[in-house]
Every structure is written in C-alpha cells, then in structure tokens.
C-alpha cells in the first residue's frame, strides 16, 4: 500500500511515533513526507534524521507551508533540547512548491494521504491545482464530531489543534477531498503510551530510545501523568496519547477502529471549526472509537 504522510513533525512526539510505526509496517510503501508549519525547514530536519536511525534508505521529503492560512501565525517545533532531537541537525528548507509537487506525485501514484497536522499543505495544493484533491483519499487526524467517552478528559473541539490552527485550510480540504476519513481526537484517547512501555521501547534500538526520551520529556512538560491519575479511563502512568499513530494505522487498513458513515457540514463560527451532522452534508467516514488494547498489540508486533 502506498502512503504519503503530511505532518507537523518535531513537536508532540506522537508524529515521530507514527513515522516509526509506518517504517516498520509490513506492506506499506511510504512514497513521501511533507512537513507543515515548517519555518526554515526545521521540522523537515527531524524527518530527515529518522530513517538513518533504523538503517532505512532515504525517504522523499519536503518542507511545506510555514504559516497558518487563517491567522498567519507560526508554530515552531522543539529545538535545542537534546531529549528530543540532536542540537546540530541542519535545517532542510525546500524550494517553493516542492512540497506540493511531492504531494501531487503521491496522489497520482495512488497513495493515500494521511494528514496528521494542520491541513495547510493540502489546501495550498488544491488552491494551486484546482481539483487535485478530488482524486485523493485523505485520512485526516482531526474533526470533532462527538465528545470523549465517560472517564476520559472532558475536552471540547478547541482541543482539536489540526482543525483549529488553520480553519480556512480545513474548510478547503473538507470541501475538495475525493474520499475523506476523519480520525477524531476523542476516539484516539483510548490508545496510550505508558511509562511501563519505555523499557521495551528503549531496548528496540536507536529510534526507540529517541522516542522514549521525547515522550518522557513531553509528559514532564505537559503533566500527562497527572491527567492519567485524574481520569478513571486513563492509566496512572500515562505519557502520551497515540493520536497520530492511530490515524496512520487507520490509513493503512488496521481493523481495530469503529467507522461510521456520516453526512457532515463544516462550520466556522467565532474562529472555531465544528463538524455537524446534516442530511445534505458531504459523505465522510468518521472514526468514532478505537480498540486501544488491540492497537497496543498491533504496534508492539
């Protein structure tokens, strides 16, 4: 199966976990990686670093849009923190349009586009080449359709970073994608990275050790262990949620997710994007639940 990954790599370590998972997933050909919110190629630098940690050949990659189309704001990755990435990684900027070319090539080759960051690159592709997304299968990490289940954090749609960071891009992609699947954030809250997972992760090699260090640092900064202890459906030793790895697993056909067919309309009100069920809305596949224990077994295997 061919897959193109579009990612805001270099911040929350779940993006790196997703890429690591795809590199080891049997039968998956990663045809390209594009980075979004990538000022000066800093996120692409981290992407370029990963394949070498597992002895893989170079994966085609390109640094994409640096800013939100909606607000013009930037969101920088983690730099100058050895727990996340080496300090000496050289920036990997790309020529203008390179990310759009790589995306378009992947779509022409029949790749599924899995977008695990804001949808800015995909929106720019559609704006530059009208109809390009109409031929694409897009699996997007984001879209708030229903609240989290009981016992999980009672978050609302404002936590849906990928959709809310660039609502204009979300509107464009929602309207233009040929086939669209929304891997909703509440559904992914059942898939956890725990402190108990770290010994096995560290023993798996250089990339596993890097991911373990990143995840510990992220948990320390954001207090996820406290979050875990405060909610009965979460483990007490929670380090992170596998938002993006789940989205990628769904993209390659992993069967442990509950899919519903829905007709939705995207509205942006007060700067907040919301996805509402409407009879005349566009057809969308919506991931509404995930078998977290089954996903644990899939990623360990």
XYZ file of N, CA and C in Angstrom, residues 8 37 58 62 92 109 132-133 135 144 159 167 186 189 209 245 254 299:
54
model
N 3.087 17.731 11.068
C 3.742 18.835 11.787
C 4.795 18.239 12.730
N 3.672 23.814 8.831
C 4.117 24.731 9.887
C 5.632 24.664 10.026
N 16.809 6.606 2.170
C 16.227 7.946 2.254
C 14.778 7.943 1.780
N 9.818 16.901 1.868
C 9.900 18.316 1.510
C 9.262 19.140 2.611
N 16.447 21.873 6.822
C 16.257 21.290 5.496
C 15.119 22.009 4.765
N 0.214 8.641 -7.919
C 0.666 7.252 -7.792
C -0.332 6.377 -7.043
N -7.068 18.868 -7.644
C -6.053 17.878 -7.287
C -6.519 16.969 -6.161
N -7.200 17.538 -5.161
C -7.637 16.725 -4.028
C -8.850 15.865 -4.362
N -9.086 13.749 -6.518
C -8.621 12.399 -6.866
C -7.963 11.695 -5.682
N -14.056 17.239 15.073
C -14.723 16.981 16.356
C -16.196 16.718 16.103
N -9.706 21.670 21.541
C -8.506 20.845 21.655
C -8.086 20.219 20.328
N -8.341 26.967 10.192
C -9.730 26.623 9.845
C -10.013 26.838 8.364
N -11.282 12.507 20.043
C -11.844 11.729 21.158
C -11.698 10.226 20.986
N -8.287 8.696 22.201
C -7.891 8.828 23.605
C -7.814 7.489 24.333
N 14.865 4.418 21.513
C 15.420 5.192 22.625
C 15.114 6.673 22.452
N -0.280 7.967 15.491
C -0.127 6.562 15.100
C -1.467 5.882 14.787
N -5.754 -0.815 9.248
C -5.860 -1.527 10.525
C -7.337 -1.640 10.925
N 0.984 -2.331 17.464
C 2.202 -1.537 17.350
C 3.407 -2.269 17.955
